[in-house]
Coordinates of C-alpha atoms in Angstrom, one line a residue:
X155 CA -25.7 -93.5 95.6
X156 CA -28.3 -95.0 93.1
X157 CA -29.1 -91.7 91.2
X158 CA -25.4 -91.3 90.1
X159 CA -25.6 -91.3 86.4
X160 CA -23.3 -93.9 84.4
X161 CA -22.5 -93.6 80.6
X162 CA -22.6 -96.0 77.9
X163 CA -20.3 -95.3 74.9
X164 CA -22.0 -96.3 71.5
X165 CA -20.0 -97.5 68.6
X166 CA -20.8 -94.0 66.9
X167 CA -19.0 -92.5 69.8
X168 CA -21.8 -90.8 71.5
X169 CA -22.7 -91.4 75.0
X170 CA -26.1 -92.4 76.7
X171 CA -26.6 -91.6 80.3
X172 CA -28.2 -94.4 82.3
X173 CA -29.0 -95.6 86.0
X174 CA -29.8 -98.7 87.6
X175 CA -32.3 -99.0 90.3
X176 CA -33.8 -101.7 92.5
X177 CA -31.9 -105.0 93.4
X178 CA -28.4 -105.0 92.0
X179 CA -28.5 -108.8 91.5
X180 CA -32.1 -108.8 90.4
X181 CA -33.7 -109.7 87.3
X182 CA -33.1 -106.9 84.7
X183 CA -36.0 -104.8 83.3
X184 CA -35.6 -102.0 81.1
X185 CA -37.5 -98.8 81.8
X186 CA -38.1 -96.4 79.1
X187 CA -39.4 -92.9 80.0
X188 CA -41.9 -90.9 78.0
X189 CA -41.7 -87.2 76.9
X190 CA -40.9 -85.2 78.6
X191 CA -38.8 -87.4 81.1
X192 CA -35.5 -88.7 81.8
X193 CA -33.9 -91.8 83.3
X194 CA -34.6 -90.3 86.7
X195 CA -38.3 -91.1 86.6
X196 CA -37.5 -94.7 87.6
X197 CA -36.1 -93.7 90.8
X198 CA -39.6 -93.6 92.0
X199 CA -39.9 -97.4 91.5
X200 CA -36.5 -98.0 93.4
X201 CA -38.1 -99.4 96.7
X202 CA -40.5 -101.6 94.8
X203 CA -37.9 -103.0 92.5
X204 CA -35.9 -103.8 95.6
X205 CA -38.9 -105.6 97.2
X206 CA -39.7 -107.6 94.2
X207 CA -36.1 -108.4 93.3
X208 CA -35.9 -106.3 90.0
X209 CA -33.0 -104.4 88.7
X210 CA -34.3 -101.4 86.8
X211 CA -32.0 -100.1 83.8
X212 CA -33.0 -96.7 82.8
X213 CA -31.7 -94.7 80.1
X214 CA -31.9 -91.0 78.9
X215 CA -33.1 -91.1 75.3
X216 CA -30.8 -89.6 72.8
X217 CA -30.7 -85.8 73.2
X218 CA -32.5 -85.8 76.5
X219 CA -31.0 -84.8 79.8
X220 CA -27.2 -86.1 79.9
X221 CA -27.4 -88.3 76.7
X222 CA -25.9 -86.7 73.7
X223 CA -28.2 -86.4 70.5

């Protein structure tokens, strides 16, 4: 399922939640949400990203949703 969060452990030991949407082998594009928001906003672009061959990498900002502060 494309909306299942993944977690990236930083050198500090904190974790950032992220998702990828669109074409798994597509050209990577970072999606940065505004405030308020979360990584899940990029889900709206999943179909278009697949159609155009992009892989959207979307992170929760620190302290937002599932990412640690």
